[in-house]
């Protein structure tokens, strides 16, 4: 899916973007997936809005999930290693305690990450966040047709709006 992110300045009416657009873009609007984020106070606030929305087009989550699973496995491995080696739990059998600790720790790391979220804003969104002023909004437009997004990006540039693509 192709995505165009547009940073709207404070007070800019999102509908004005479409009313001033060429006729072919107005006709293609029905096929576009449009999401408008609430006004942001600063760059960190906009990134927080994107993360809390858990929007799979504007965030990535896999790297954080893998880190949480690995950290949980290591912590479980160390914990069960200490309990078995020094306190003779698990009958002192490290060959049982270590794999069990790694598996349980990996599960708990994944569960915790899934419940709390590991989403971070994509690089394209973070690039736009550098220009955020209080009251700015992020407009996200997604479609399979890259041509209409290219025409929309050209229209945004003509209107004076910052935008960026994600493929």
PDB file of C-alpha atoms in Angstrom:
ATOM      1  CA  UNK A   1       0.000   0.000   0.000  1.00  0.00           C
ATOM      2  CA  UNK A   2       1.287   3.455  -0.923  1.00  0.00           C
ATOM      3  CA  UNK A   3       0.867   6.173   1.694  1.00  0.00           C
ATOM      4  CA  UNK A   4       1.257   9.934   1.509  1.00  0.00           C
ATOM      5  CA  UNK A   5       1.705  11.889   4.739  1.00  0.00           C
ATOM      6  CA  UNK A   6       0.866  15.589   4.613  1.00  0.00           C
ATOM      7  CA  UNK A   7       1.557  18.064   7.417  1.00  0.00           C
ATOM      8  CA  UNK A   8      -1.270  20.593   7.641  1.00  0.00           C
ATOM      9  CA  UNK A   9      -0.417  23.908   9.316  1.00  0.00           C
ATOM     10  CA  UNK A  10      -2.572  25.291  12.141  1.00  0.00           C
ATOM     11  CA  UNK A  11      -5.933  26.530  10.932  1.00  0.00           C
ATOM     12  CA  UNK A  12      -5.691  24.846   7.522  1.00  0.00           C
ATOM     13  CA  UNK A  13      -9.016  23.280   6.570  1.00  0.00           C
ATOM     14  CA  UNK A  14      -8.415  19.732   5.260  1.00  0.00           C
ATOM     15  CA  UNK A  15     -11.432  20.047   2.982  1.00  0.00           C
ATOM     16  CA  UNK A  16      -9.786  23.029   1.283  1.00  0.00           C
ATOM     17  CA  UNK A  17      -7.080  20.670   0.049  1.00  0.00           C
ATOM     18  CA  UNK A  18      -9.691  18.675  -1.861  1.00  0.00           C
ATOM     19  CA  UNK A  19     -11.804  21.582  -3.095  1.00  0.00           C
ATOM     20  CA  UNK A  20      -8.769  23.262  -4.681  1.00  0.00           C
ATOM     21  CA  UNK A  21      -7.547  19.967  -6.161  1.00  0.00           C
ATOM     22  CA  UNK A  22      -7.781  19.141  -9.858  1.00  0.00           C
ATOM     23  CA  UNK A  23     -10.894  17.300 -11.034  1.00  0.00           C
ATOM     24  CA  UNK A  24      -9.121  13.944 -11.419  1.00  0.00           C
ATOM     25  CA  UNK A  25      -8.036  14.046  -7.747  1.00  0.00           C
ATOM     26  CA  UNK A  26     -11.538  14.947  -6.623  1.00  0.00           C
ATOM     27  CA  UNK A  27     -12.853  11.960  -8.583  1.00  0.00           C
ATOM     28  CA  UNK A  28     -10.180   9.653  -7.112  1.00  0.00           C
ATOM     29  CA  UNK A  29     -10.951  10.760  -3.549  1.00  0.00           C
ATOM     30  CA  UNK A  30     -13.606   8.060  -3.172  1.00  0.00           C
ATOM     31  CA  UNK A  31     -10.944   5.358  -3.630  1.00  0.00           C
ATOM     32  CA  UNK A  32      -8.495   6.881  -1.129  1.00  0.00           C
ATOM     33  CA  UNK A  33      -8.229   5.923   2.530  1.00  0.00           C
ATOM     34  CA  UNK A  34      -7.929   9.200   4.435  1.00  0.00           C
ATOM     35  CA  UNK A  35      -7.045   9.599   8.106  1.00  0.00           C
ATOM     36  CA  UNK A  36      -6.688  12.942   9.859  1.00  0.00           C
ATOM     37  CA  UNK A  37      -4.915  13.098  13.199  1.00  0.00           C
ATOM     38  CA  UNK A  38      -5.877  15.606  15.922  1.00  0.00           C
ATOM     39  CA  UNK A  39      -3.879  18.831  16.316  1.00  0.00           C
ATOM     40  CA  UNK A  40      -0.446  18.365  17.891  1.00  0.00           C
ATOM     41  CA  UNK A  41       1.402  20.673  20.272  1.00  0.00           C
ATOM     42  CA  UNK A  42       4.890  19.722  19.088  1.00  0.00           C
ATOM     43  CA  UNK A  43       6.842  16.970  17.330  1.00  0.00           C
ATOM     44  CA  UNK A  44       6.783  14.609  20.316  1.00  0.00           C
ATOM     45  CA  UNK A  45       3.042  15.050  20.709  1.00  0.00           C
ATOM     46  CA  UNK A  46       2.425  14.227  17.034  1.00  0.00           C
ATOM     47  CA  UNK A  47       4.559  11.087  17.297  1.00  0.00           C
ATOM     48  CA  UNK A  48       2.631  10.142  20.434  1.00  0.00           C
ATOM     49  CA  UNK A  49      -0.671  10.557  18.574  1.00  0.00           C
ATOM     50  CA  UNK A  50       0.570   8.307  15.789  1.00  0.00           C
ATOM     51  CA  UNK A  51       1.866   5.659  18.235  1.00  0.00           C
ATOM     52  CA  UNK A  52      -1.274   5.648  20.360  1.00  0.00           C
ATOM     53  CA  UNK A  53      -3.401   5.225  17.244  1.00  0.00           C
ATOM     54  CA  UNK A  54      -1.519   1.977  16.511  1.00  0.00           C
ATOM     55  CA  UNK A  55      -1.853   2.822  12.855  1.00  0.00           C
ATOM     56  CA  UNK A  56      -0.012   0.113  10.911  1.00  0.00           C
ATOM     57  CA  UNK A  57       0.577   2.467   7.978  1.00  0.00           C
ATOM     58  CA  UNK A  58       2.271   5.163  10.076  1.00  0.00           C
ATOM     59  CA  UNK A  59       4.089   2.988  12.617  1.00  0.00           C
ATOM     60  CA  UNK A  60       6.383   0.011  12.793  1.00  0.00           C
ATOM     61  CA  UNK A  61       6.310  -2.458  15.660  1.00  0.00           C
ATOM     62  CA  UNK A  62       8.310  -5.581  14.760  1.00  0.00           C
ATOM     63  CA  UNK A  63      11.718  -4.357  15.946  1.00  0.00           C
ATOM     64  CA  UNK A  64      10.358  -3.464  19.389  1.00  0.00           C
ATOM     65  CA  UNK A  65       8.535  -6.783  19.663  1.00  0.00           C
ATOM     66  CA  UNK A  66      11.710  -8.744  18.848  1.00  0.00           C
ATOM     67  CA  UNK A  67      13.669  -6.747  21.430  1.00  0.00           C
ATOM     68  CA  UNK A  68      11.018  -7.455  24.082  1.00  0.00           C
ATOM     69  CA  UNK A  69      11.036 -11.192  23.314  1.00  0.00           C
ATOM     70  CA  UNK A  70      14.848 -11.352  23.409  1.00  0.00           C
ATOM     71  CA  UNK A  71      15.054  -9.347  26.638  1.00  0.00           C
ATOM     72  CA  UNK A  72      12.398 -11.549  28.250  1.00  0.00           C
ATOM     73  CA  UNK A  73      14.212 -14.731  27.206  1.00  0.00           C
ATOM     74  CA  UNK A  74      17.537 -13.473  28.563  1.00  0.00           C
ATOM     75  CA  UNK A  75      15.963 -12.344  31.836  1.00  0.00           C
ATOM     76  CA  UNK A  76      14.141 -15.676  32.248  1.00  0.00           C
ATOM     77  CA  UNK A  77      17.331 -17.592  31.426  1.00  0.00           C
ATOM     78  CA  UNK A  78      19.347 -15.654  34.004  1.00  0.00           C
ATOM     79  CA  UNK A  79      16.651 -15.879  36.659  1.00  0.00           C
ATOM     80  CA  UNK A  80      16.204 -19.627  36.347  1.00  0.00           C
ATOM     81  CA  UNK A  81      19.976 -20.103  36.087  1.00  0.00           C
ATOM     82  CA  UNK A  82      20.510 -18.310  39.397  1.00  0.00           C
ATOM     83  CA  UNK A  83      17.581 -20.094  41.066  1.00  0.00           C
ATOM     84  CA  UNK A  84      18.799 -23.488  39.917  1.00  0.00           C
ATOM     85  CA  UNK A  85      22.528 -22.974  40.308  1.00  0.00           C
ATOM     86  CA  UNK A  86      22.689 -21.146  43.630  1.00  0.00           C
ATOM     87  CA  UNK A  87      19.437 -22.016  45.363  1.00  0.00           C
ATOM     88  CA  UNK A  88      19.074 -25.562  43.990  1.00  0.00           C
ATOM     89  CA  UNK A  89      15.543 -25.036  42.748  1.00  0.00           C
ATOM     90  CA  UNK A  90      14.438 -27.352  39.946  1.00  0.00           C
ATOM     91  CA  UNK A  91      16.465 -30.004  41.730  1.00  0.00           C
ATOM     92  CA  UNK A  92      19.604 -28.133  40.663  1.00  0.00           C
ATOM     93  CA  UNK A  93      19.057 -29.346  37.094  1.00  0.00           C
ATOM     94  CA  UNK A  94      20.272 -26.534  34.847  1.00  0.00           C
ATOM     95  CA  UNK A  95      19.308 -28.512  31.731  1.00  0.00           C
ATOM     96  CA  UNK A  96      15.657 -28.152  32.772  1.00  0.00           C
ATOM     97  CA  UNK A  97      15.771 -24.724  34.383  1.00  0.00           C
ATOM     98  CA  UNK A  98      17.518 -22.817  31.585  1.00  0.00           C
ATOM     99  CA  UNK A  99      15.249 -23.753  28.651  1.00  0.00           C
ATOM    100  CA  UNK A 100      12.179 -23.309  30.841  1.00  0.00           C
ATOM    101  CA  UNK A 101      13.350 -19.853  31.915  1.00  0.00           C
ATOM    102  CA  UNK A 102      14.095 -18.828  28.345  1.00  0.00           C
ATOM    103  CA  UNK A 103      10.689 -20.006  27.083  1.00  0.00           C
ATOM    104  CA  UNK A 104       8.682 -18.468  29.906  1.00  0.00           C
ATOM    105  CA  UNK A 105      10.686 -15.229  29.695  1.00  0.00           C
ATOM    106  CA  UNK A 106      10.177 -14.988  25.922  1.00  0.00           C
ATOM    107  CA  UNK A 107       6.443 -15.555  26.361  1.00  0.00           C
ATOM    108  CA  UNK A 108       6.179 -12.914  29.083  1.00  0.00           C
ATOM    109  CA  UNK A 109       8.236 -10.454  27.030  1.00  0.00           C
ATOM    110  CA  UNK A 110       5.965 -10.950  24.005  1.00  0.00           C
ATOM    111  CA  UNK A 111       2.818 -10.714  26.127  1.00  0.00           C
ATOM    112  CA  UNK A 112       3.970  -7.504  27.811  1.00  0.00           C
ATOM    113  CA  UNK A 113       4.969  -5.954  24.482  1.00  0.00           C
ATOM    114  CA  UNK A 114       1.638  -6.871  22.926  1.00  0.00           C
ATOM    115  CA  UNK A 115      -0.296  -5.340  25.808  1.00  0.00           C
ATOM    116  CA  UNK A 116       1.716  -2.128  26.105  1.00  0.00           C
ATOM    117  CA  UNK A 117       2.596  -1.656  22.434  1.00  0.00           C
ATOM    118  CA  UNK A 118       5.948  -1.360  20.716  1.00  0.00           C
ATOM    119  CA  UNK A 119       4.875   1.023  17.972  1.00  0.00           C
ATOM    120  CA  UNK A 120       7.165   3.835  16.867  1.00  0.00           C
ATOM    121  CA  UNK A 121       6.480   6.406  14.186  1.00  0.00           C
ATOM    122  CA  UNK A 122       7.954   5.588  10.783  1.00  0.00           C
ATOM    123  CA  UNK A 123      10.879   7.594   9.434  1.00  0.00           C
ATOM    124  CA  UNK A 124       8.610   9.420   6.996  1.00  0.00           C
ATOM    125  CA  UNK A 125       6.400  10.677   9.826  1.00  0.00           C
ATOM    126  CA  UNK A 126       9.400  11.639  11.949  1.00  0.00           C
ATOM    127  CA  UNK A 127      10.788  13.649   9.011  1.00  0.00           C
ATOM    128  CA  UNK A 128       7.563  15.659   8.872  1.00  0.00           C
ATOM    129  CA  UNK A 129       7.595  16.126  12.643  1.00  0.00           C
ATOM    130  CA  UNK A 130      10.564  18.468  12.318  1.00  0.00           C
ATOM    131  CA  UNK A 131       8.252  21.121  10.858  1.00  0.00           C
ATOM    132  CA  UNK A 132       5.450  20.776  13.437  1.00  0.00           C
ATOM    133  CA  UNK A 133       4.150  23.970  14.994  1.00  0.00           C
ATOM    134  CA  UNK A 134       1.462  24.058  17.704  1.00  0.00           C
ATOM    135  CA  UNK A 135      -1.842  23.116  16.097  1.00  0.00           C
ATOM    136  CA  UNK A 136      -0.383  21.212  13.123  1.00  0.00           C
ATOM    137  CA  UNK A 137      -2.235  18.109  11.956  1.00  0.00           C
ATOM    138  CA  UNK A 138      -1.085  15.031  10.087  1.00  0.00           C
ATOM    139  CA  UNK A 139      -3.124  13.892   7.103  1.00  0.00           C
ATOM    140  CA  UNK A 140      -2.571  10.347   5.891  1.00  0.00           C
ATOM    141  CA  UNK A 141      -3.781   9.262   2.459  1.00  0.00           C
ATOM    142  CA  UNK A 142      -3.386   5.627   1.385  1.00  0.00           C
ATOM    143  CA  UNK A 143      -4.170   3.771  -1.813  1.00  0.00           C
ATOM    144  CA  UNK A 144      -2.786   1.098  -4.105  1.00  0.00           C
ATOM    145  CA  UNK A 145      -2.605   3.626  -6.980  1.00  0.00           C
ATOM    146  CA  UNK A 146       0.681   5.491  -6.701  1.00  0.00           C
ATOM    147  CA  UNK A 147      -0.258   7.818  -9.563  1.00  0.00           C
ATOM    148  CA  UNK A 148      -3.056   9.526  -7.683  1.00  0.00           C
ATOM    149  CA  UNK A 149      -0.794   9.977  -4.650  1.00  0.00           C
ATOM    150  CA  UNK A 150       1.893  11.517  -6.859  1.00  0.00           C
ATOM    151  CA  UNK A 151      -0.656  13.964  -8.260  1.00  0.00           C
ATOM    152  CA  UNK A 152      -1.832  14.734  -4.712  1.00  0.00           C
ATOM    153  CA  UNK A 153       1.770  15.304  -3.582  1.00  0.00           C
ATOM    154  CA  UNK A 154       2.272  17.699  -6.496  1.00  0.00           C
ATOM    155  CA  UNK A 155      -0.931  19.508  -5.524  1.00  0.00           C
ATOM    156  CA  UNK A 156       0.264  19.739  -1.895  1.00  0.00           C
ATOM    157  CA  UNK A 157       3.564  21.209  -3.066  1.00  0.00           C
ATOM    158  CA  UNK A 158       1.669  23.756  -5.183  1.00  0.00           C
ATOM    159  CA  UNK A 159      -0.423  24.741  -2.154  1.00  0.00           C
ATOM    160  CA  UNK A 160       2.730  24.947   0.016  1.00  0.00           C
ATOM    161  CA  UNK A 161       2.239  21.872   2.225  1.00  0.00           C
ATOM    162  CA  UNK A 162       5.014  19.520   3.326  1.00  0.00           C
ATOM    163  CA  UNK A 163       4.435  15.895   2.352  1.00  0.00           C
ATOM    164  CA  UNK A 164       6.320  12.611   2.113  1.00  0.00           C
ATOM    165  CA  UNK A 165       5.717   9.121   0.667  1.00  0.00           C
ATOM    166  CA  UNK A 166       5.885   5.650   2.149  1.00  0.00           C
ATOM    167  CA  UNK A 167       5.785   2.675  -0.217  1.00  0.00           C
TER     168      UNK A 167
END
